[in-house]
CSV table of C-alpha atoms and ligand atoms in Angstrom, one decimal:
chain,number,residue,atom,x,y,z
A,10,UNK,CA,92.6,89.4,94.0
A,11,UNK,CA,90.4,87.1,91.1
A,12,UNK,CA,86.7,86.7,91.3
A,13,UNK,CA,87.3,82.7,92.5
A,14,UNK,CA,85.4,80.3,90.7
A,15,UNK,CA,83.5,79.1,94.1
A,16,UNK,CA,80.1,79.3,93.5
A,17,UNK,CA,80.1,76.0,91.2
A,18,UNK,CA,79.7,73.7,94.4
A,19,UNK,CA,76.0,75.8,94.7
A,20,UNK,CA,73.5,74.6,92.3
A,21,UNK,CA,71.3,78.0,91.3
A,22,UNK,CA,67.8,77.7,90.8
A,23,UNK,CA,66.5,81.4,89.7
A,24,UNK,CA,64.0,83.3,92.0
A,25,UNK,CA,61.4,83.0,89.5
A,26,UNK,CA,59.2,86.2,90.8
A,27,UNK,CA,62.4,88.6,92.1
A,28,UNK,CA,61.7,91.8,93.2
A,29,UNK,CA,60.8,94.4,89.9
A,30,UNK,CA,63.4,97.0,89.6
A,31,UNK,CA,61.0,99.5,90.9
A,32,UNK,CA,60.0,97.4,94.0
A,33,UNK,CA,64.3,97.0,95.2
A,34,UNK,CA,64.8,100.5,94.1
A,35,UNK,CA,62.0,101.1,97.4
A,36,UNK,CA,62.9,98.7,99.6
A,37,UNK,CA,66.9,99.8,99.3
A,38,UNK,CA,66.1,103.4,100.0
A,39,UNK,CA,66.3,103.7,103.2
A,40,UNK,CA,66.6,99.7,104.5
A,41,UNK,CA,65.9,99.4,108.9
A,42,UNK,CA,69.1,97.3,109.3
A,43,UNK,CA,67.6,93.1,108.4
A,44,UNK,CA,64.2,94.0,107.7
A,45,UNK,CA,64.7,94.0,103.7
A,46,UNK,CA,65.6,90.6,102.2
A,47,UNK,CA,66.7,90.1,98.8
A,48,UNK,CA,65.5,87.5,96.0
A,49,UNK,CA,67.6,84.4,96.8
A,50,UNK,CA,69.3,82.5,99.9
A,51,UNK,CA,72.1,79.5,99.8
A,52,UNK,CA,71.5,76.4,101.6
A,53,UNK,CA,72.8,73.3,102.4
A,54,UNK,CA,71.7,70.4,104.3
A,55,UNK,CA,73.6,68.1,106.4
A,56,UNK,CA,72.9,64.6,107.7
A,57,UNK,CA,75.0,62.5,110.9
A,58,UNK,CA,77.0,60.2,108.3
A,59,UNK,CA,76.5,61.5,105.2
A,60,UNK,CA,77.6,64.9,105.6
A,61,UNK,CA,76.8,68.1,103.8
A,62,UNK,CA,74.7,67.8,100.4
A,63,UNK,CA,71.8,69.9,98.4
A,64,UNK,CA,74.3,73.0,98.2
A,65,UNK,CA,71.6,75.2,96.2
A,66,UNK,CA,70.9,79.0,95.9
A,67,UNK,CA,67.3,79.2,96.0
A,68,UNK,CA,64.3,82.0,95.7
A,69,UNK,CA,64.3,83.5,99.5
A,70,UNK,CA,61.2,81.9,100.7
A,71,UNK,CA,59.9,80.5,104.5
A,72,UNK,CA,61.6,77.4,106.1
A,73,UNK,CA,59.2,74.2,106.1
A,74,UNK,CA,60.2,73.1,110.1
A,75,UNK,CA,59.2,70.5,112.3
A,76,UNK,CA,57.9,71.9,115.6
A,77,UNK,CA,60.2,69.6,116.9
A,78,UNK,CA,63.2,71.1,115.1
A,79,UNK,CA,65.9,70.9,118.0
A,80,UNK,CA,66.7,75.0,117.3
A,81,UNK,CA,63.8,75.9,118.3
A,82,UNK,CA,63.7,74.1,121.6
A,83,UNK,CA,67.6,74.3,122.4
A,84,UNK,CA,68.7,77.0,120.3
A,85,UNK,CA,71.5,74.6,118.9
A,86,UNK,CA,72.7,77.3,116.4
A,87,UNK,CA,75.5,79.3,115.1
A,88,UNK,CA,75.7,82.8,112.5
A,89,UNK,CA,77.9,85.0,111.3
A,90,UNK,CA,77.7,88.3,110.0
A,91,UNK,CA,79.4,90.1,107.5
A,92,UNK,CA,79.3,92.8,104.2
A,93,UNK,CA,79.8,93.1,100.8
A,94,UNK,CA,80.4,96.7,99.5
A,95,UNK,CA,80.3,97.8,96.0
A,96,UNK,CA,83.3,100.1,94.7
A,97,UNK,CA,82.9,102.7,92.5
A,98,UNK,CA,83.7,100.7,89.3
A,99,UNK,CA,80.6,99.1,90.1
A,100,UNK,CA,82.6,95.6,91.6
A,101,UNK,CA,81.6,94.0,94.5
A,102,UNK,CA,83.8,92.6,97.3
A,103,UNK,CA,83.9,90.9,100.9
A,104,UNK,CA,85.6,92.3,103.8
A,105,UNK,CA,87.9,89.4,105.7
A,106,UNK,CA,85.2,86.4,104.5
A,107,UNK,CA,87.7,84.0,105.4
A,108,UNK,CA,88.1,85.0,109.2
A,109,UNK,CA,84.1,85.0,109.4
A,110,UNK,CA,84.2,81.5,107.9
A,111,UNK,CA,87.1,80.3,110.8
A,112,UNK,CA,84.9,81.9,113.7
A,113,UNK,CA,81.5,79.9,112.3
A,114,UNK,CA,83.9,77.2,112.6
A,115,UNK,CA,84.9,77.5,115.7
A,116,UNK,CA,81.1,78.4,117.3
A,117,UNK,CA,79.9,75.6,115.4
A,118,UNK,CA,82.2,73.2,117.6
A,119,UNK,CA,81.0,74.8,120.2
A,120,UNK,CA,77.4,73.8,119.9
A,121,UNK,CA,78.1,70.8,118.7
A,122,UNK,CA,77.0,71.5,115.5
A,123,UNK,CA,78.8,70.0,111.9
A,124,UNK,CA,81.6,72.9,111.0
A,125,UNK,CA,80.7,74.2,107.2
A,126,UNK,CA,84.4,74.8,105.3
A,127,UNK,CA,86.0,77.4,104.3
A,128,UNK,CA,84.7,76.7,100.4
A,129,UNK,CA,81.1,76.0,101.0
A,130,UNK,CA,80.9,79.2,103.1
A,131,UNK,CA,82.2,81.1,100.8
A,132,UNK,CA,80.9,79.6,97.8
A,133,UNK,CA,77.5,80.0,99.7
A,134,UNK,CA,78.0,83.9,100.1
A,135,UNK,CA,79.4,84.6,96.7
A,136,UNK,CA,76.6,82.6,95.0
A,137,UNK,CA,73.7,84.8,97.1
A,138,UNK,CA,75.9,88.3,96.1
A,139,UNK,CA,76.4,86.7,92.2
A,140,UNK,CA,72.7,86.0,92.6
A,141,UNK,CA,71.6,89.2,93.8
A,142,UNK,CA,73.9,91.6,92.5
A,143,UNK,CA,71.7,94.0,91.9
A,144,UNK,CA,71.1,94.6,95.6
A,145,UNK,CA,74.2,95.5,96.7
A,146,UNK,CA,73.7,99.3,97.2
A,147,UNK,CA,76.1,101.7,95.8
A,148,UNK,CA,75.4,104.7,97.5
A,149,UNK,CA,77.6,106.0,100.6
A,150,UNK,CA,77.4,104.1,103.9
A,151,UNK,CA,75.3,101.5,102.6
A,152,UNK,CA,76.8,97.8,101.7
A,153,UNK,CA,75.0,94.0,101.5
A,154,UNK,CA,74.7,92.4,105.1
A,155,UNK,CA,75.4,88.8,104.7
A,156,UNK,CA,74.0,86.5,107.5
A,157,UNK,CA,75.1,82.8,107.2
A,158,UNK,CA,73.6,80.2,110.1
A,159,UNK,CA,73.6,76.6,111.0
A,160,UNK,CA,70.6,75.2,112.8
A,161,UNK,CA,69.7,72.0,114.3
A,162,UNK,CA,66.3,70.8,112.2
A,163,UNK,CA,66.5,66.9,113.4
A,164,UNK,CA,62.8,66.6,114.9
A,165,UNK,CA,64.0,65.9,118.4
A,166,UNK,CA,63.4,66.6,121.9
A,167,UNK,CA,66.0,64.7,123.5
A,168,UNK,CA,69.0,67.3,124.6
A,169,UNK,CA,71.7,66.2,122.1
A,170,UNK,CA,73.5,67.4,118.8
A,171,UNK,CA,71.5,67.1,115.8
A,172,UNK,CA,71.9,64.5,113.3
A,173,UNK,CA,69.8,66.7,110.8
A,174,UNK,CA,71.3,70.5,110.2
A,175,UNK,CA,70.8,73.2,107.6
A,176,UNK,CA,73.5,76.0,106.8
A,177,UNK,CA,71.7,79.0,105.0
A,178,UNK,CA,72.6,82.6,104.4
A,179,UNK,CA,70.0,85.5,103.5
A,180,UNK,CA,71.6,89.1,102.6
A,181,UNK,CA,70.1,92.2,103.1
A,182,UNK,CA,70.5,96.2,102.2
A,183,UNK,CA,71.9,98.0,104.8
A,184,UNK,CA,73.2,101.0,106.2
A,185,UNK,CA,73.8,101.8,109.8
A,186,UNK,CA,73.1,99.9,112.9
A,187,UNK,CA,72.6,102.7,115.2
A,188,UNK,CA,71.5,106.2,114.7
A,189,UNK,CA,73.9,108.4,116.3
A,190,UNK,CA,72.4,111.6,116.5
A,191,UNK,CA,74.8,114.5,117.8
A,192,UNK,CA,78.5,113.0,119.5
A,193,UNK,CA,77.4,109.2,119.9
A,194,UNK,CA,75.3,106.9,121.3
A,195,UNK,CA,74.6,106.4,125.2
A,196,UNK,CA,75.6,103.0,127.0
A,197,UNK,CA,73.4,101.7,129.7
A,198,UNK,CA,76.1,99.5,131.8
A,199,UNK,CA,74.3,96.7,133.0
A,200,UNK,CA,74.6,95.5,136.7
A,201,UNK,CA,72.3,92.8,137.5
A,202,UNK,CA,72.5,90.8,134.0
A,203,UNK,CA,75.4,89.2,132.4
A,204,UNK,CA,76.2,88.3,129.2
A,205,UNK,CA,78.7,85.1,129.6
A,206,UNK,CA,80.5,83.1,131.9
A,207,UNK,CA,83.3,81.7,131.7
A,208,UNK,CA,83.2,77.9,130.2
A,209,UNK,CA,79.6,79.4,128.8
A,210,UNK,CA,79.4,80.3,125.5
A,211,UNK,CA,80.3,84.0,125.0
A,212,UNK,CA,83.0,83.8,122.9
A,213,UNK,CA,80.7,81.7,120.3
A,214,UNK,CA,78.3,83.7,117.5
A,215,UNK,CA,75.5,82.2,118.8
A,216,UNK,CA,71.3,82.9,119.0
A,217,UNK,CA,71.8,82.7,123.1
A,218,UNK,CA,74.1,85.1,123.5
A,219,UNK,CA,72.0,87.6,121.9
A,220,UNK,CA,68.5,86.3,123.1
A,221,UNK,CA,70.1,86.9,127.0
A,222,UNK,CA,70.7,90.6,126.2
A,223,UNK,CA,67.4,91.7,125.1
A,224,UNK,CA,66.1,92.1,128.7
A,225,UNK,CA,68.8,94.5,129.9
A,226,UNK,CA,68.7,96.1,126.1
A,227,UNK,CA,65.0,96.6,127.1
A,228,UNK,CA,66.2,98.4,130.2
A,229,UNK,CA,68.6,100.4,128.8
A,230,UNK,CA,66.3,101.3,126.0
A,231,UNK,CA,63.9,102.7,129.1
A,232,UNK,CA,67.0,104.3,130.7
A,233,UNK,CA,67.4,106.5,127.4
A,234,UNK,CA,70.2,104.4,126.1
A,235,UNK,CA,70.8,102.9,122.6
A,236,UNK,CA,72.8,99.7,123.8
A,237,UNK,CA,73.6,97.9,126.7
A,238,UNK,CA,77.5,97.1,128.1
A,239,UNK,CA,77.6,93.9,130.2
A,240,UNK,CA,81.0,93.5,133.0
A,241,UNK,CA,82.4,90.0,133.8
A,242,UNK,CA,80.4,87.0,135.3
A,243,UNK,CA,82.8,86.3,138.1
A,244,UNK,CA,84.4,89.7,139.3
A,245,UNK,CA,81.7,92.1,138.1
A,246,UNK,CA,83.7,94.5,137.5
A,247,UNK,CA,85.5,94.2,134.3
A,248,UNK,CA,84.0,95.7,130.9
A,249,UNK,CA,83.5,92.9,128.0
A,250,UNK,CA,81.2,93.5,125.3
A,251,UNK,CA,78.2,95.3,124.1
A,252,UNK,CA,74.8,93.6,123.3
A,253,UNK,CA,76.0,92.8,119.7
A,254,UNK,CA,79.9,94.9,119.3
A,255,UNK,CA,83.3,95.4,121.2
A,256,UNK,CA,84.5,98.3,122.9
A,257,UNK,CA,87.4,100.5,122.5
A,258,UNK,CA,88.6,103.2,124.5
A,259,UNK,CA,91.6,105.8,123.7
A,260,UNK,CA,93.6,106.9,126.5
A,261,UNK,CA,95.1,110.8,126.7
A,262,UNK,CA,98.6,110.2,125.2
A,263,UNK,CA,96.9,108.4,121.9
A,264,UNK,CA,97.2,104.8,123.1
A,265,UNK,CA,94.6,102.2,122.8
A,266,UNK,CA,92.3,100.1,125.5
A,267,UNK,CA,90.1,97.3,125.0
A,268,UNK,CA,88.9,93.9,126.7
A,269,UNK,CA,91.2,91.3,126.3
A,270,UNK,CA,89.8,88.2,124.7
A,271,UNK,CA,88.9,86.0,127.4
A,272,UNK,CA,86.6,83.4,126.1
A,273,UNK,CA,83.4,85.0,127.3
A,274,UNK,CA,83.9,88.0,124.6
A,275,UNK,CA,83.0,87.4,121.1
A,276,UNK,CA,86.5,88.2,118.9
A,277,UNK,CA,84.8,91.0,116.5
A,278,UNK,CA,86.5,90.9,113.0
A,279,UNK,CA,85.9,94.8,112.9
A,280,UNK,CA,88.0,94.8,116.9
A,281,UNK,CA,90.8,92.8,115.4
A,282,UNK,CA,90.6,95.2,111.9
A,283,UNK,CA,90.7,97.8,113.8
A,284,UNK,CA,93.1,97.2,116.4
A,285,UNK,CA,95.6,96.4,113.8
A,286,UNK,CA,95.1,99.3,111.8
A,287,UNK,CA,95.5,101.4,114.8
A,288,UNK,CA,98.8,99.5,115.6
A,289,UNK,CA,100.1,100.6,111.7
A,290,UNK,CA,99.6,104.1,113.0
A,291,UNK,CA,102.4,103.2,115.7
A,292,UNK,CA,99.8,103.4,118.5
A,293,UNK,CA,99.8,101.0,121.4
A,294,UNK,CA,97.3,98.6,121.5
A,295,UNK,CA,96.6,96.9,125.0
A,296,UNK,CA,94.5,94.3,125.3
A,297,UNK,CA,93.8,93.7,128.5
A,298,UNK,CA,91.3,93.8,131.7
A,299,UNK,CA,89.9,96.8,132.1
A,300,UNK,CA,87.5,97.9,135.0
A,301,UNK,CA,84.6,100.1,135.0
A,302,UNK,CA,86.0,102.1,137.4
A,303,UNK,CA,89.1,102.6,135.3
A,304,UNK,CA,87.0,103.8,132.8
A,305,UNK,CA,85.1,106.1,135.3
A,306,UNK,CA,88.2,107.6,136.6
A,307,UNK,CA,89.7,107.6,133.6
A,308,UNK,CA,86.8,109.9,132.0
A,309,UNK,CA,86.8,111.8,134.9
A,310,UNK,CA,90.4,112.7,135.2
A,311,UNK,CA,91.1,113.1,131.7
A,312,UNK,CA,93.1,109.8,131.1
A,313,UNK,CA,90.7,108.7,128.9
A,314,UNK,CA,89.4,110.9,126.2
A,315,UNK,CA,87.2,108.6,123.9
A,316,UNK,CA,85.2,105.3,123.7
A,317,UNK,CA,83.4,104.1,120.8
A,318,UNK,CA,81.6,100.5,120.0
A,319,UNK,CA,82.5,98.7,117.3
A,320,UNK,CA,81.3,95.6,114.8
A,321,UNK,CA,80.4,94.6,111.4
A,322,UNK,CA,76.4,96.0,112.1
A,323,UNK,CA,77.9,99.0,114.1
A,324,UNK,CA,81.3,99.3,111.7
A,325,UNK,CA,82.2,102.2,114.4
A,326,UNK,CA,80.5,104.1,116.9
A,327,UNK,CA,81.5,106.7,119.0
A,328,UNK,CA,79.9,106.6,122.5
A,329,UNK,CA,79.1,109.4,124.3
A,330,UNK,CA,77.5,108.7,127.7
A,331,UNK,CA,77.6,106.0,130.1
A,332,UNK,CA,74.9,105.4,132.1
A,333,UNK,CA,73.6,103.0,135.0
A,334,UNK,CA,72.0,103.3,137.9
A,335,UNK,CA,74.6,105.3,140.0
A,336,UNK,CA,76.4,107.7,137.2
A,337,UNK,CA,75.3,109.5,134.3
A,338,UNK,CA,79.4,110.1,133.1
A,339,UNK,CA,79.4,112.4,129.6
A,340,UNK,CA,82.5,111.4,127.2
A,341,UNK,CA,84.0,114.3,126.0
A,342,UNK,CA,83.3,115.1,122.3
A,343,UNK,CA,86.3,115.1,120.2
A,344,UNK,CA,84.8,116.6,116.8
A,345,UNK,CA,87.4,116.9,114.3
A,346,UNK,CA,90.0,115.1,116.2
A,347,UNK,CA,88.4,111.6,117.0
A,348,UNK,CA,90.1,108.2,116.9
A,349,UNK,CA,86.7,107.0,116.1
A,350,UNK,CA,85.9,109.0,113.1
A,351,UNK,CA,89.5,108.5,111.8
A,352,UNK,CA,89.9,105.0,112.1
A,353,UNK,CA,86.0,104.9,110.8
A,354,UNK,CA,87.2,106.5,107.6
A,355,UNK,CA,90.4,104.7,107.0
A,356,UNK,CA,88.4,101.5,107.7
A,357,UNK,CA,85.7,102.4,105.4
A,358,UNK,CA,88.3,104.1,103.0
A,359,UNK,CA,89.6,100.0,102.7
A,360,UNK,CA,86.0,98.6,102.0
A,361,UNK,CA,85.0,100.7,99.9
A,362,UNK,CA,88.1,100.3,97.4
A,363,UNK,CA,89.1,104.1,98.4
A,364,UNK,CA,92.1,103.4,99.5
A,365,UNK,CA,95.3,100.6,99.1
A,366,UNK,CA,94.5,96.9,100.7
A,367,UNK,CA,97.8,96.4,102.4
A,368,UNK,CA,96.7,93.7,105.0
A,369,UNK,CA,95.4,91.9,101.3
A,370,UNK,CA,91.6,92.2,103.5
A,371,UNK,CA,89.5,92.5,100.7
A,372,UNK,CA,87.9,89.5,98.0
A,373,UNK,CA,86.9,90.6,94.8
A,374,UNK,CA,83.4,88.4,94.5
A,375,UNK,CA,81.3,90.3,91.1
A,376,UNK,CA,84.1,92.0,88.8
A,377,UNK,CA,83.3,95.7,87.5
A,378,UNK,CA,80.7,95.8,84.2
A,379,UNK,CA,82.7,96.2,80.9
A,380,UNK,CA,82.6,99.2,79.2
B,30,LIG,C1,77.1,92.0,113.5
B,30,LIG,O1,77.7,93.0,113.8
B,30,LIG,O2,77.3,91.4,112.4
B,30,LIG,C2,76.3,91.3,114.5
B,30,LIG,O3,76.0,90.1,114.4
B,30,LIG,C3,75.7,92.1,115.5
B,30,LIG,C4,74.2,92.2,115.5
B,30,LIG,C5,73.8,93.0,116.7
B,30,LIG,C6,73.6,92.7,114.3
């Protein structure tokens, strides 16, 4: 696809002190994931009645906000998450920007907060990445981790949407979300916390979601364990989601098993990628309730061969133990043979411009130097 011609609607106004070459050449070398930020951020400010005005990409810098700001109070907020990967030709390009833009949409309406379009989303990203070329690693693994967000700045304690809201979004060198040293990470299945309910607002990107999980991430960090899987509000006994990715699991004969969405999961755009990439390969694909215990059992008897977590942050991740406070089940390694490491490959094979786009998944935002 062209480079679009977006990031006119965003008025640019140069970091006038970015980072020397020497100082980014540091800070990408080995990034902790979103604790490197490069020069420039887009934002946007909205207003009850006016609607959406300033579009500007601006030098990085704090936030002048109100105590009263309503997201700090009510966490009246939504964000997204998503990367841009350099090619070998040196070109840069988004993964599915548009299906990140529809599911901001929709947690925006969620919280009551004004939806941002398609355009201004993506006009926001690509003027940041145009911005900021330069920080878009190109070495193996690594890729530009785009975090857009709308937050409620009206001054206000009263419970009630904002009439005064920003959109923003910061990027940031990355490379992997979780260190997966040996056959995988190890799961801590949560029992007394939960992440959603239904009606809540689990299916929504939003700062709640992930500010409930950090207690039982805590605990699972204590129990040894690298992330935390939550089971359903109501029944507790279905598996949803991990503290911030899906969850896959392979069955013997090659077929496919994850959570079906049921408005208290968050619809991952790396699940759906997957999922379909996994149905090209003629697999079955269920998506559907699936217990713990069928999980368990499943490891146990040798119906299930494989799990693995997956998300933009975590792209895929093979787990290898689950853990809670009445089993300590090993998943058996499958080294050579994994649906994880494939699927991780012909995913990555895709983003990285390795391979044909046949699903048309990939944006061309910065075209390849001449020469
Ligand atoms: C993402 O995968 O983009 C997320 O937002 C998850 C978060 C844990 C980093």
């Amino acid at each position: 696809m062209e480079t679009q011609a977006l990031t006119a609607s965003f008025t640019v106004i140069p970091n006038r002190h970015p980072a020397s070459a020497e100082e980014r050449w540091i800070a990408m070398e080995n990034p902790v994931f979103g604790k490197v930020f490069t020069d420039h951020m887009a934002r946007a400010t909205w207003r009850d009645g006016e609607g959406w005005a300033d579009r500007r990409i601006v030098a990085l810098s704090p936030l002048p906000m109100h105590p009263g700001a309503a997201v700090l109070h009510y966490a009246q907020q939504a964000f997204e998450g998503l990367k841009a990967y350099r090619h070998e030709d040196g070109s840069i390009w988004l993964f599915r920007p548009e299906a990140n833009a529809a599911r901001l949409a929709a947690s925006c309406r969620r919280m009551a907060l004004p939806e941002v379009s398609e355009q201004d989303f993506l006009a926001a990203i690509e003027g940041v990445i145009a911005a900021d070329q330069n920080w878009v690693p190109g070495t193996p693994g690594a890729s530009l981790y785009l975090r857009p967000f709308v937050i409620a700045t009206e001054p206000s304690l009263l419970v009630q949407p904002a009439h005064e809201v920003d959109f923003l979004v910061t990027a940031s060198p990355v490379g992997a979300y979780l260190s997966t040293e040996g056959d995988g990470v190890a799961i801590w299945v949560s029992r007394g916390y939960h992440r959603a309910n239904p009606g809540g607002t689990g299916e929504a990107k939003t700062a709640g979601n992930y500010a409930a999980s950090m207690l039982p991430q805590r605990e699972a960090k204590e129990h040894g364990c690298q992330q935390v899987l939550f089971l359903d509000a109501k029944e507790d006994t279905y598996v949803e989601e991990l503290g911030g990715m899906n969850v896959i699991a392979v069955r013997a004969d090659g077929g496919i098993v994850t959570p079906r969405l049921t408005g208290t999961i968050l619809p991952g755009v790396t699940r759906d990628s997957i999922l379909t990439l996994l149905r090209d390969e003629g697999r079955e694909v269920e998506e559907r309730d699936l217990a713990l215990t069928e999980i368990l059992e499943g490891l146990e008897s040798g119906a299930i061969v494989e799990l693995f977590a997956c998300g933009t942050a975590a792209v895929v991740t093979p787990i290898a133990r689950l853990v809670s406070d009445d089993f300590d089940v090993a998943v058996p390694s499958r080294e050579g043979e994994s649906v994880a490491d494939a699927v991780l490959a012909r995913l990555t094979d895709l983003q990285y411009g390795r391979a044909e786009d046949p699903h048309g998944w990939m944006r061309k935002v910065v075209d390849a130097p001449e020469g």
